Coordinates of C-alpha atoms and ligand atoms in Angstrom, one line a residue:
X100 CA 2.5 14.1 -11.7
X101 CA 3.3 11.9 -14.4
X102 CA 3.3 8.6 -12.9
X103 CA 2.2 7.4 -9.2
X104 CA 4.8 4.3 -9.1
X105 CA 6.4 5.0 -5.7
X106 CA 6.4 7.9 -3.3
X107 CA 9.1 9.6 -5.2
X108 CA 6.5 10.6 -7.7
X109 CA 5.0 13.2 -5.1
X110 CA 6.5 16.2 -5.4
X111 CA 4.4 18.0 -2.8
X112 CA 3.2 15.8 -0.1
X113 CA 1.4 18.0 1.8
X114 CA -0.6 19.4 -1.1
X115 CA -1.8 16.2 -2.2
X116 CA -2.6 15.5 1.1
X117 CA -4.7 18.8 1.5
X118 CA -6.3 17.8 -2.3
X119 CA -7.3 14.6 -0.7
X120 CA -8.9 16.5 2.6
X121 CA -10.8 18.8 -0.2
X122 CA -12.2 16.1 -2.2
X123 CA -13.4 14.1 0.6
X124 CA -15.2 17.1 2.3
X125 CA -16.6 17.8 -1.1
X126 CA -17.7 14.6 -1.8
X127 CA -18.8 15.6 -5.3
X128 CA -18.4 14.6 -8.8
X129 CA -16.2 16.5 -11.4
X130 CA -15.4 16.5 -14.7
X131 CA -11.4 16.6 -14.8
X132 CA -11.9 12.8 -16.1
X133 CA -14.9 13.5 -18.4
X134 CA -14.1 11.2 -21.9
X135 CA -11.2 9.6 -20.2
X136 CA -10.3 5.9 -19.3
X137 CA -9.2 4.2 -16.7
X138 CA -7.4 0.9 -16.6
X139 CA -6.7 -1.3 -13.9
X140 CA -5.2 -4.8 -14.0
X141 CA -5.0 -7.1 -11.2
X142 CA -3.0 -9.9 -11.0
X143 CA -3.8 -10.3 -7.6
X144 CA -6.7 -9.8 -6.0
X145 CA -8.3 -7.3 -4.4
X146 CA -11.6 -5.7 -2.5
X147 CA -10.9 -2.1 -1.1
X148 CA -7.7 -1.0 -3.9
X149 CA -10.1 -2.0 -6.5
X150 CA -13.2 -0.7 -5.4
X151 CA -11.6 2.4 -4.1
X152 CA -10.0 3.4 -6.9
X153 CA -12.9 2.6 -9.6
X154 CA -15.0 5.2 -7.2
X155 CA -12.7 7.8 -7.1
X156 CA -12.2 7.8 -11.3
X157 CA -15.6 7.5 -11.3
X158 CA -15.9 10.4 -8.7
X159 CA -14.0 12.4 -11.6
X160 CA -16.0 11.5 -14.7
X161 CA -13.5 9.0 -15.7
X162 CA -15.3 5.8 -17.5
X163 CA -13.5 2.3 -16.0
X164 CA -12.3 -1.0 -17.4
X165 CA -10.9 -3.7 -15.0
X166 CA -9.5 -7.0 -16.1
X167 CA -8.0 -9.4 -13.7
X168 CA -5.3 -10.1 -15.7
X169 CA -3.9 -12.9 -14.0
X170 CA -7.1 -15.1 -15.0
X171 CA -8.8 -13.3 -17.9
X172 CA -5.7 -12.1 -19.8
X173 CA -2.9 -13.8 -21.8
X174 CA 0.2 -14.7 -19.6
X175 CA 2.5 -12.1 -20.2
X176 CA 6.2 -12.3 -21.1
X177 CA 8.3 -9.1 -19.0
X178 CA 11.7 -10.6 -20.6
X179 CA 13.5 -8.4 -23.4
X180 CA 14.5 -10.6 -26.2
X181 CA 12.5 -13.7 -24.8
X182 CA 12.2 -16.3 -27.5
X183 CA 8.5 -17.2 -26.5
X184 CA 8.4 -20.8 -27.5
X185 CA 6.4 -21.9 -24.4
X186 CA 3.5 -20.3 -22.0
X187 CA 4.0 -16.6 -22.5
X188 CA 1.6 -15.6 -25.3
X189 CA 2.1 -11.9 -25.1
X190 CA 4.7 -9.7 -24.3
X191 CA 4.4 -6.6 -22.4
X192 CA 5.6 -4.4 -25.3
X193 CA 2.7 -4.9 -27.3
X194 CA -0.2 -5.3 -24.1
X195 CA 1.0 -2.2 -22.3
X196 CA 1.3 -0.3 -26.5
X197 CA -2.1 -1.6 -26.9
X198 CA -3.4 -0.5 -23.4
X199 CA -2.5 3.0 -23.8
X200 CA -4.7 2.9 -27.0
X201 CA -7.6 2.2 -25.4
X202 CA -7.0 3.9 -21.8
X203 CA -5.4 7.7 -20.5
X204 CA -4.3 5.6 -17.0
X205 CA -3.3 2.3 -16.3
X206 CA -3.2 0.9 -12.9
X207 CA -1.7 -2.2 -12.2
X208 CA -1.4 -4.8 -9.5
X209 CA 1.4 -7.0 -8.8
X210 CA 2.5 -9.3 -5.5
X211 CA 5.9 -10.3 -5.1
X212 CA 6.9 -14.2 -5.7
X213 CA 8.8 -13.7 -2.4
X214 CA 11.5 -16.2 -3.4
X215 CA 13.6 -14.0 -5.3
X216 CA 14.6 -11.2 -3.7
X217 CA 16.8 -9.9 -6.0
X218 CA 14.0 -10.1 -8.8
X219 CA 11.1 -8.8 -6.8
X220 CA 13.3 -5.7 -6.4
X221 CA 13.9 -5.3 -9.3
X222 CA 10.5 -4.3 -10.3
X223 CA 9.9 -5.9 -13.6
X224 CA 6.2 -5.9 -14.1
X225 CA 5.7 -2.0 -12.4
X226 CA 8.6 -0.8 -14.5
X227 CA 7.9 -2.6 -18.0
X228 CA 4.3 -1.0 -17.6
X229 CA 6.3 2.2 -16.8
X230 CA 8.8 1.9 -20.0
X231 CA 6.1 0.2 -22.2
X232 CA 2.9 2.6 -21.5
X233 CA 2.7 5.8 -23.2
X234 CA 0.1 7.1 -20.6
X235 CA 0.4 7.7 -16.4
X236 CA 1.2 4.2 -14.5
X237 CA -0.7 4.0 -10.8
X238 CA 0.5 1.1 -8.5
X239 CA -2.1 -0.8 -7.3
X240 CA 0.6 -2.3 -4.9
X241 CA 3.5 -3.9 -6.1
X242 CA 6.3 -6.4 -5.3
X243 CA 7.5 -3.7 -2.8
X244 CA 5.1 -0.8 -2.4
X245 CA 1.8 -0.4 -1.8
X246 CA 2.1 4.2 -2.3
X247 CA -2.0 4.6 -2.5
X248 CA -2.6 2.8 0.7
X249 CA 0.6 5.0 2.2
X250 CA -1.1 8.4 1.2
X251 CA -4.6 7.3 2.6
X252 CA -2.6 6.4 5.7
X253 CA -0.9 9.8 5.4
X254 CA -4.5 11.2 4.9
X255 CA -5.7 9.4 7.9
X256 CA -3.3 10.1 10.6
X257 CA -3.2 14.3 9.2
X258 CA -7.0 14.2 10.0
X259 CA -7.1 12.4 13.1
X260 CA -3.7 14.0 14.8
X261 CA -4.0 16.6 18.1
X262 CA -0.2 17.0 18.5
X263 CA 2.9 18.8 16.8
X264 CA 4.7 15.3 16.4
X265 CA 2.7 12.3 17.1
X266 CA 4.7 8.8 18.0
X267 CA 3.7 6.8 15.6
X268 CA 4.6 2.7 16.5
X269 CA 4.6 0.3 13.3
X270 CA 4.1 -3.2 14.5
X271 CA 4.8 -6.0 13.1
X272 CA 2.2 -9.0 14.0
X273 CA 1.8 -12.3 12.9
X274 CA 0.1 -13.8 10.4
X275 CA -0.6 -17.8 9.4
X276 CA 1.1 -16.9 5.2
X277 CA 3.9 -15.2 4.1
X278 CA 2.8 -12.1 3.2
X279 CA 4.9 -9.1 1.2
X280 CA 7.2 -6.4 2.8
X281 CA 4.8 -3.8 0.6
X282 CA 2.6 -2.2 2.7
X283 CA 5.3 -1.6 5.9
X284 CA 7.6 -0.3 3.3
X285 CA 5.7 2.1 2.2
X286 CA 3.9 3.4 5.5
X287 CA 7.3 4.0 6.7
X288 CA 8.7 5.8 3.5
X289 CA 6.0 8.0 4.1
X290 CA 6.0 8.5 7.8
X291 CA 9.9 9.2 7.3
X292 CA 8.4 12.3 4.9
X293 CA 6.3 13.3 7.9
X294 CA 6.8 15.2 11.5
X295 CA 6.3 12.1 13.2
X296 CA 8.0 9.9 15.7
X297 CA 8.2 6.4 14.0
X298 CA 9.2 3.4 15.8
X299 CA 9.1 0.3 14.5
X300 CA 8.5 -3.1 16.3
X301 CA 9.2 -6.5 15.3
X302 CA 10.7 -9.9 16.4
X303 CA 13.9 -10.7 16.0
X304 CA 14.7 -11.8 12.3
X305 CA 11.5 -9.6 11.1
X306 CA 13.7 -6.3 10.3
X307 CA 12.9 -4.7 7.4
X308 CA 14.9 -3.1 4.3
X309 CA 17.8 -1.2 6.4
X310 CA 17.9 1.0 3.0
X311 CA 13.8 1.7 4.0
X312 CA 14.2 2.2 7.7
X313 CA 17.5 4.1 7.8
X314 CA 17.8 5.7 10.9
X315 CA 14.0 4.6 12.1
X316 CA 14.9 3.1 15.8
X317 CA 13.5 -0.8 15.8
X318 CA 13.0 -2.8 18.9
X319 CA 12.2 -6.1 19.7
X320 CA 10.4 -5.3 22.7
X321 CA 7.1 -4.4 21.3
X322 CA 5.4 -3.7 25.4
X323 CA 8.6 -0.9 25.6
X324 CA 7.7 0.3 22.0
X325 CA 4.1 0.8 22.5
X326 CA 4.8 3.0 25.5
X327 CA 3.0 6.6 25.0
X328 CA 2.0 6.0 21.0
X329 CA -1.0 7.9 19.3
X330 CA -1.0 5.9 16.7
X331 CA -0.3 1.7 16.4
X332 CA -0.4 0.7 12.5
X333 CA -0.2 -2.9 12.9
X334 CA 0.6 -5.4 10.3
X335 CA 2.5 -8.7 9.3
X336 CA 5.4 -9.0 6.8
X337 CA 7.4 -12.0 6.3
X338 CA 11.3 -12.1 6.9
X339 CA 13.1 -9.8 4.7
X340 CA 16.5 -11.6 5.9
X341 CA 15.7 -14.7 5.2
X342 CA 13.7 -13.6 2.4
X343 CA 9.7 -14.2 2.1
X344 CA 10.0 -16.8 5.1
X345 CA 7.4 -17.0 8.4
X346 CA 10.2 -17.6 10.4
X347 CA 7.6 -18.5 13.4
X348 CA 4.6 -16.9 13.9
X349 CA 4.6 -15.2 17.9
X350 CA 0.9 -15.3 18.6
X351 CA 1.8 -13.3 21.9
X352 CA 2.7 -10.2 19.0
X353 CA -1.4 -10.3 18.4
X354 CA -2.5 -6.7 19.5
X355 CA -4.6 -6.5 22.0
X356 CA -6.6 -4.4 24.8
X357 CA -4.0 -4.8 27.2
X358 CA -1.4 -3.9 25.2
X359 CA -2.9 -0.9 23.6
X360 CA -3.1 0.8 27.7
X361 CA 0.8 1.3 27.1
X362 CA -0.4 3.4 24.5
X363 CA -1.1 7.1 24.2
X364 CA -5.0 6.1 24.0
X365 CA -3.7 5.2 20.2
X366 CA -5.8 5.0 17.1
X367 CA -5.2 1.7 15.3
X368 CA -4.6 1.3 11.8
X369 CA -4.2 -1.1 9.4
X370 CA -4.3 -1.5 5.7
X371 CA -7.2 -4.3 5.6
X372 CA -7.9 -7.2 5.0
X373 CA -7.1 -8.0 8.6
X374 CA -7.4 -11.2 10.5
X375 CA -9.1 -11.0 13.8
X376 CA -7.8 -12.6 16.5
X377 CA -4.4 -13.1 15.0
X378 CA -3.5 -10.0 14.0
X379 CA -5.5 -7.6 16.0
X380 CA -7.7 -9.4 18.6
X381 CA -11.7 -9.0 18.2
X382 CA -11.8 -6.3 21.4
X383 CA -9.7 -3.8 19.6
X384 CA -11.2 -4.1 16.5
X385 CA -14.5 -3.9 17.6
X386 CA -13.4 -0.6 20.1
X387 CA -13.3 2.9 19.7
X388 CA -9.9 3.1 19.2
X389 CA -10.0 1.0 15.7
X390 CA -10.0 3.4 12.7
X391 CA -9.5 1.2 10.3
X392 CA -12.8 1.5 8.6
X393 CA -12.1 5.5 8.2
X394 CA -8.8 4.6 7.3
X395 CA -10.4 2.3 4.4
X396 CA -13.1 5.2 3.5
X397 CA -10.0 7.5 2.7
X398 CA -8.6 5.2 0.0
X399 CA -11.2 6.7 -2.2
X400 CA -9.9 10.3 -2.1
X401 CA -6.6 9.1 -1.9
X402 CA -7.2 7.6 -5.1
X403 CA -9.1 10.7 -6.6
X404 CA -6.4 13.1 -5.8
X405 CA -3.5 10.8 -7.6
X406 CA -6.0 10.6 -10.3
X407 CA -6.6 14.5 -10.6
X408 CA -3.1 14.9 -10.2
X409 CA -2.2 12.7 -13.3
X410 CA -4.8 14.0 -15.7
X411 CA -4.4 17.7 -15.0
X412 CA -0.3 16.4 -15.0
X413 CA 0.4 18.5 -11.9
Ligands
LIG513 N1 -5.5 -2.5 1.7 C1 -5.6 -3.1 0.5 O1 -4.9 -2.9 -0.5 O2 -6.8 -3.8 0.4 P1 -7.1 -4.8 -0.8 O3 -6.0 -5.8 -0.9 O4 -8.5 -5.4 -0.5 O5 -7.1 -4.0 -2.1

């Protein structure tokens, strides 16, 4: 693997999920990172990415520098040929030059402005990092992926599955901010990669990237959706349509108890941080059906595995 950037940088699913299974079981250190260093810039923040991910290259012998570089770093300037007359002090040519000096991986964090569609596609600050850095690029989640909380999803469902082709029900549910597209694009990237059944659910004018879904069937009728799922991954994006908007909120989208006997006894998941009783209501998070805590344990070995797999560069 050269760079972990989107999901197109796997080139064997399956065995990077299996790597993950392995590492977690072993629950060891190693010494594949022994007199490397790792990297990681946040210019968001960040509890369970960051934590997760300085445990598993420290899980490999890998020494760790973190910098939240949207507070403790100069602004950076992403614009080729910028004349940097004003609040830009350094450009990305010369940070992400520099950074590969001092580290073997840089992983870097990045939200989506969610006003400009057009731009937050486009990738800029995962990209220049990509162009500019002479070592392996992790996302940390970016303007429109989140691919290490995908593979511990991945990870999570492949451990906790009993069937051939599980129905698998993305929810959309709401959420007081406008949050990113990132995360849902991602879990269904990779479910579309898996032998699952995805559905997705959400309210009208909450569709997603059509190039993303594809063929994925969507409903707006999140009761009929629900019906016979074994697993509900719930979580809020804002409009994609009308582009980073909270177009209303539709408390009665909240899951709940009730809604989850529609369900296939489902395991629920979602990326964290969650809030209770808007998103998922207290009596589901607090049942046995939640799994989001072991869903937030396996970011660590989702994170070791990319790791091993960029320093051994297979
Ligand atoms: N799921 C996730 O990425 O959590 P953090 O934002 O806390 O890193």
């Amino acid at each position: 693997m050269k760079n972990y950037i989107d999901l197109s940088d796997i080139s064997d699913l399956e065995k990077l999920i299996s790597e993950s299974l392995k590492l977690k079981a072993e629950n060891s250190a190693a010494e594949t990172g022994k007199g490397k260093t790792l990297g990681m810039l946040f210019f968001n923040p960040s509890l369970r990415t960051r934590l997760s991910t300085e445990k598993a290259a420290r899980l490999l012998g890998m020494e760790v520098m973190v910098m939240n570089a949207d507070k403790d770093g100069w602004a950076l300037e992403f614009e080729d040929g910028a004349i940097m007359d004003s609040t830009k002090a350094e450009h990305i040519k010369e940070a992400a030059a520099v950074l590969s000096q001092y580290c073997d991986v840089i992983a870097v964090r990045a939200f989506p402005g969610l006003i400009d569609k057009h731009k937050d596609e486009s990738e800029q600050v995962m990209n220049s990092f990509r162009k500019y850095a002479s070592v392996p690029v992790i996302n940390l989640e970016s303007a429109t992926g989140h691919p290490l909380q995908a593979l511990t999803d991945a990870i999570t469902i492949t451990e906790l599955n009993k069937k051939s082709k599980p129905k698998v029900v993305l929810t959309w549910a709401p959420h007081p901010k406008a949050l990113p597209q990132s995360v849902a694009n991602s879990f269904v990237s990779m479910m579309k990669k898996m032998n699952v059944d995805l559905v997705i659910a959400n309210p009208d004018g909450y569709d997603l990237n059509p190039e993303i879904t594809g063929e994925t069937p969507v409903m707006n009728d999140q009761k009929k959706a629900l019906e016979n799922a074994d697993f509900v991954y719930v979580k809020n994006w804002s409009s994609y349509d009308q582009y980073g908007k909270i177009l209303y909120t539709k408390e009665s989208w909240t899951l709940n108890n009730e809604k989850l006997k529609q369900t296939n006894n489902a395991k629920v998941m979602h990326c964290l941080p969650v809030r209770r009783n808007v998103v998922i209501a207290d009596e589901v998070l607090d049942g046995e059906n939640s799994v989001v805590i072991q869903e937030a344990g396996n970011r660590t070995y989702a994170a070791q595995a990319v790791l091993k797999a960029l320093l051994e560069n297979k």
